Tab-separated table of C-alpha atoms in Angstrom:
chain	number	residue	atom	x	y	z
A	95	MET	CA	21.214	-6.723	0.583
A	96	ARG	CA	21.729	-10.495	0.345
A	97	ALA	CA	24.109	-10.455	3.314
A	98	THR	CA	21.657	-8.395	5.379
A	99	LEU	CA	18.733	-10.703	4.560
A	100	THR	CA	20.847	-13.763	5.401
A	101	ASP	CA	21.273	-12.431	8.927
A	102	LEU	CA	17.590	-11.529	9.352
A	103	ILE	CA	15.678	-14.416	7.736
A	104	ASP	CA	15.155	-18.014	8.812
A	105	LEU	CA	16.114	-19.658	5.529
A	106	ASP	CA	14.790	-23.082	6.564
A	107	ALA	CA	11.367	-21.629	7.363
A	108	LEU	CA	11.422	-19.684	4.098
A	109	ALA	CA	11.911	-22.926	2.163
A	110	ASP	CA	9.309	-24.866	4.184
A	111	ARG	CA	5.972	-24.958	2.335
A	112	LYS	CA	4.143	-25.821	5.554
A	113	ALA	CA	5.600	-22.886	7.527
A	114	ARG	CA	3.176	-20.206	8.669
A	115	PRO	CA	2.384	-17.409	8.243
A	116	GLN	CA	2.234	-17.884	4.494
A	117	LEU	CA	4.400	-15.513	2.458
A	118	LEU	CA	3.302	-14.188	-0.942
A	119	MET	CA	5.494	-11.935	-3.088
A	120	THR	CA	5.360	-10.765	-6.681
A	121	ALA	CA	7.993	-9.898	-9.256
A	122	THR	CA	7.866	-8.739	-12.858
A	123	ASP	CA	9.067	-11.223	-15.485
A	124	ILE	CA	11.085	-8.864	-17.687
A	125	ALA	CA	11.008	-10.936	-20.874
A	126	ALA	CA	7.384	-12.071	-20.600
A	127	GLY	CA	6.092	-8.690	-19.427
A	128	GLU	CA	3.944	-10.405	-16.801
A	129	ILE	CA	3.670	-10.444	-13.038
A	130	LYS	CA	4.771	-13.615	-11.273
A	131	ALA	CA	3.545	-14.625	-7.818
A	132	PHE	CA	5.897	-16.489	-5.493
A	133	ASP	CA	3.894	-18.327	-2.814
A	134	SER	CA	5.639	-19.992	0.140
A	135	ALA	CA	2.831	-22.583	0.300
A	136	GLU	CA	3.490	-23.600	-3.304
A	137	ASP	CA	7.236	-23.037	-3.737
A	138	SER	CA	10.331	-23.539	-1.600
A	139	LEU	CA	11.369	-19.904	-1.491
A	140	THR	CA	14.929	-18.614	-1.309
A	141	LEU	CA	16.584	-15.242	-0.877
A	142	ASP	CA	16.496	-14.903	-4.677
A	143	HIS	CA	12.686	-14.706	-4.569
A	144	ILE	CA	12.803	-11.910	-2.015
A	145	LEU	CA	15.509	-10.059	-3.955
A	146	ALA	CA	13.494	-10.442	-7.171
A	147	SER	CA	10.445	-8.842	-5.555
A	148	GLY	CA	12.565	-5.807	-4.659
A	149	SER	CA	14.823	-5.532	-7.705
A	150	LEU	CA	13.777	-1.983	-8.533
A	151	PRO	CA	15.701	-0.603	-11.528
A	152	PRO	CA	17.971	1.201	-11.947
A	153	ASN	CA	18.952	1.209	-8.251
A	154	PHE	CA	19.110	-2.587	-8.067
A	155	PRO	CA	20.027	-5.174	-10.721
A	156	MET	CA	17.596	-7.759	-12.049
A	157	THR	CA	17.448	-11.117	-10.261
A	158	GLU	CA	17.497	-14.413	-12.148
A	159	ILE	CA	15.424	-17.406	-10.992
A	160	ASP	CA	15.248	-20.645	-12.984
A	161	GLY	CA	16.502	-18.913	-16.118
A	162	ALA	CA	14.020	-16.011	-15.951
A	163	ALA	CA	15.034	-12.428	-15.121
A	164	TYR	CA	12.885	-10.415	-12.722
A	165	TRP	CA	12.419	-6.826	-11.592
A	166	ASP	CA	10.326	-5.415	-8.750
A	167	GLY	CA	6.703	-6.589	-8.945
A	168	GLY	CA	5.496	-3.031	-8.383
A	169	LEU	CA	6.541	-2.133	-11.928
A	170	PHE	CA	3.641	-4.234	-13.191
A	171	ASP	CA	1.139	-3.998	-10.332
A	172	ASN	CA	1.879	-2.283	-7.034
A	173	THR	CA	-1.357	-3.539	-5.450
A	174	PRO	CA	-1.714	-7.204	-6.515
A	175	LEU	CA	-5.010	-7.770	-4.701
A	176	GLY	CA	-6.016	-10.520	-7.116
A	177	ALA	CA	-3.121	-12.755	-6.083
A	178	VAL	CA	-4.081	-12.320	-2.422
A	179	ILE	CA	-7.815	-12.905	-2.863
A	180	GLU	CA	-7.272	-16.002	-5.024
A	181	ARG	CA	-5.463	-17.615	-2.094
A	182	MET	CA	-8.007	-16.771	0.602
A	183	ASN	CA	-10.298	-19.322	2.170
A	184	PRO	CA	-13.597	-19.007	0.254
A	185	ALA	CA	-15.674	-20.131	3.259
A	186	PRO	CA	-14.341	-18.716	6.540
A	187	ALA	CA	-15.566	-20.296	9.751
A	188	VAL	CA	-16.541	-16.884	11.082
A	189	LYS	CA	-18.121	-14.279	8.816
A	190	ASP	CA	-15.910	-11.255	8.123
A	191	GLU	CA	-12.920	-12.774	9.926
A	192	ARG	CA	-10.724	-11.995	6.931
A	193	GLN	CA	-9.132	-8.620	6.431
A	194	ILE	CA	-6.746	-7.203	3.843
A	195	VAL	CA	-4.466	-4.301	4.713
A	196	VAL	CA	-3.082	-2.253	1.811
A	197	VAL	CA	-0.169	0.100	2.480
A	198	ASN	CA	0.006	3.035	0.067
A	199	LEU	CA	3.610	4.234	-0.088
A	200	PHE	CA	2.635	7.392	-1.950
A	201	GLN	CA	-0.383	9.644	-1.924
A	202	ASN	CA	-2.072	9.774	-5.305
A	203	ARG	CA	-2.400	13.554	-5.070
A	204	GLY	CA	0.715	15.698	-5.408
A	205	GLU	CA	2.130	18.994	-6.557
A	206	VAL	CA	2.544	19.850	-10.242
A	207	PRO	CA	6.308	19.570	-10.969
A	208	ALA	CA	8.256	22.831	-11.240
A	209	THR	CA	11.735	21.435	-11.983
A	210	MET	CA	13.187	18.448	-13.821
A	211	ALA	CA	14.015	16.857	-10.454
A	212	ASP	CA	10.368	17.291	-9.475
A	213	VAL	CA	9.326	15.688	-12.755
A	214	GLY	CA	11.387	12.560	-12.058
A	215	GLN	CA	10.039	12.233	-8.533
A	216	ARG	CA	6.420	12.750	-9.622
A	217	ILE	CA	6.777	10.132	-12.379
A	218	LEU	CA	8.034	7.650	-9.799
A	219	ASN	CA	5.176	8.478	-7.425
A	220	LEU	CA	2.534	7.984	-10.118
A	221	LEU	CA	4.170	4.757	-11.276
A	222	PHE	CA	3.896	3.231	-7.821
A	223	ALA	CA	0.677	4.932	-6.707
A	224	ASN	CA	-1.709	2.165	-5.724
A	225	LYS	CA	-4.685	1.640	-7.999
A	226	THR	CA	-6.715	0.440	-5.011
A	227	ARG	CA	-9.781	2.587	-5.694
A	228	SER	CA	-10.294	1.254	-9.214
A	229	ASP	CA	-9.611	-2.286	-7.983
A	230	LEU	CA	-12.233	-1.931	-5.256
A	231	LYS	CA	-14.903	-0.830	-7.728
A	232	LEU	CA	-14.357	-4.032	-9.686
A	233	LEU	CA	-14.180	-6.161	-6.544
A	234	ARG	CA	-17.535	-4.796	-5.332
A	235	ARG	CA	-19.061	-6.029	-8.576
A	236	PHE	CA	-17.528	-9.451	-7.901
A	237	ASN	CA	-19.130	-9.345	-4.442
A	238	GLY	CA	-22.528	-9.041	-6.093
A	239	VAL	CA	-21.832	-12.063	-8.284
A	240	ALA	CA	-20.542	-14.052	-5.294
A	241	ALA	CA	-23.672	-13.223	-3.270
A	242	LEU	CA	-25.928	-14.282	-6.152
A	243	LEU	CA	-24.094	-17.599	-6.603
A	244	GLU	CA	-24.263	-18.244	-2.856
A	245	LEU	CA	-28.026	-17.671	-2.934
A	246	ILE	CA	-28.478	-20.049	-5.875
A	247	ASP	CA	-26.379	-22.747	-4.181
A	248	SER	CA	-28.316	-22.497	-0.908
A	249	ASP	CA	-31.868	-22.515	-2.305
A	250	ASP	CA	-33.272	-25.635	-3.967
A	251	ARG	CA	-35.686	-23.499	-5.964
A	252	TRP	CA	-32.676	-22.964	-8.228
A	253	LYS	CA	-31.770	-26.671	-8.411
A	254	THR	CA	-32.521	-26.857	-12.137
A	255	LEU	CA	-30.405	-23.772	-12.793
A	256	ARG	CA	-27.458	-25.276	-10.884
A	257	SER	CA	-27.385	-28.229	-13.282
A	258	THR	CA	-27.025	-26.097	-16.415
A	259	GLU	CA	-23.780	-25.636	-18.321
A	260	ALA	CA	-24.238	-21.868	-18.171
A	261	TYR	CA	-24.250	-21.938	-14.362
A	262	ALA	CA	-21.231	-24.242	-14.245
A	263	ALA	CA	-19.365	-21.837	-16.518
A	264	ALA	CA	-20.313	-18.822	-14.368
A	265	ASN	CA	-19.551	-20.474	-11.025
A	266	ARG	CA	-15.785	-20.026	-11.042
A	267	GLY	CA	-15.081	-19.834	-7.349
A	268	TYR	CA	-16.167	-16.255	-6.690
A	269	ILE	CA	-15.814	-15.291	-3.030
A	270	THR	CA	-16.998	-12.269	-1.118
A	271	VAL	CA	-14.085	-9.883	-0.869
A	272	PRO	CA	-13.227	-9.197	2.789
A	273	ASN	CA	-12.846	-5.791	4.370
A	274	ILE	CA	-9.915	-3.880	2.881
A	275	VAL	CA	-8.123	-1.318	5.040
A	276	GLU	CA	-5.986	1.312	3.328
A	277	ILE	CA	-2.998	2.781	5.156
A	278	THR	CA	-1.794	5.786	3.188
A	279	ARG	CA	1.361	7.757	3.863
A	280	ALA	CA	0.318	11.029	5.486
A	281	THR	CA	3.291	13.078	4.257
A	282	GLN	CA	4.070	13.875	0.646
A	283	ALA	CA	6.795	11.640	-0.794
A	284	GLU	CA	8.519	14.619	-2.408
A	285	ARG	CA	10.136	15.371	0.948
A	286	HIS	CA	12.593	12.510	0.431
A	287	SER	CA	14.574	11.230	-2.524
A	288	SER	CA	13.538	7.767	-3.729
A	289	GLY	CA	17.155	6.691	-3.267
A	290	ASP	CA	17.568	8.027	0.268
A	291	PHE	CA	18.191	4.970	2.456
A	292	SER	CA	20.081	6.805	5.192
A	293	PRO	CA	19.473	5.579	8.773
A	294	ALA	CA	17.906	8.904	9.759
A	295	THR	CA	15.418	8.840	6.868
A	296	ILE	CA	14.538	5.175	7.420
A	297	ALA	CA	13.909	5.841	11.125
A	298	GLU	CA	11.739	8.858	10.307
A	299	LEU	CA	9.688	6.958	7.729
A	300	ALA	CA	9.269	3.960	10.043
A	301	SER	CA	7.981	6.202	12.818
A	302	GLN	CA	5.602	7.987	10.448
A	303	GLY	CA	4.433	4.652	9.026
A	304	GLU	CA	3.643	3.334	12.485
A	305	LYS	CA	1.538	6.409	13.237
A	306	ASP	CA	-0.251	6.192	9.883
A	307	ALA	CA	-1.043	2.527	10.514
A	308	ILE	CA	-2.395	3.143	14.012
A	309	ASP	CA	-4.590	6.006	12.753
A	310	ALA	CA	-5.957	3.997	9.795
A	311	LEU	CA	-6.728	0.888	11.850
A	312	ALA	CA	-8.411	2.982	14.559
A	313	ALA	CA	-10.553	4.725	11.926
A	314	ASN	CA	-11.498	1.352	10.443
A	315	ASP	CA	-12.518	-0.031	13.838
A	316	LYS	CA	-14.583	3.087	14.522
A	317	GLY	CA	-16.324	2.755	11.147
A	318	ALA	CA	-17.026	-0.944	11.764
A	319	ARG	CA	-18.620	-0.193	15.134
A	320	ARG	CA	-20.729	2.562	13.569
A	321	ASP	CA	-21.944	0.230	10.804
A	322	SER	CA	-22.718	-2.462	13.367
A	323	SER	CA	-24.829	-0.083	15.467
A	324	ARG	CA	-26.748	0.938	12.364
A	325	ALA	CA	-27.390	-2.701	11.463
A	326	PHE	CA	-28.810	-3.516	14.870
A	327	GLY	CA	-30.650	-0.232	15.382
């Protein structure tokens, strides 16, 4: 894996904090039991950071960085939306210019296992099933708080309130969460073994993933146009 990545990645750009686009990865700190975010704008990243983010046990060994041992970040949180949103511009120049795309590797729904092999595969699927829906419910509540704080900041009728300690404590940089597009794998994951990295399987999954992405983005654009027409009558 390290040799393959060495051939594919510009290591100088990876280590350059000013390089764009910005790269954000997560890994699970095994000893601390916490998720760790590796941000190319904050750290000079190396191949070790990429390997750490994909060190899925037991197929791959843990990766050590600065004395800490890491496994795949998906073990702790397979949809780390918080790390992404924390790093987004809180005041975009153009409203709704930001967009988050979440790729769901597994469908949440699946068949009830009938064999021990099915049990192992279903456990893996549930472990890495994205918790996007529950995250979005919480994020919508944050949107309400962000909208309220924006109103208070923009209207001098609330000038006295803005000077209170309670408001200062509540105003912790909430931002309106941008549109989130979910791309979910159309086929059930049970069709392939989690350890099947054969060229034929990779090619099949890449082709299916491209189709899933095109379909999801087209559906999102269609929904956005429909909402826009409703807004303007």
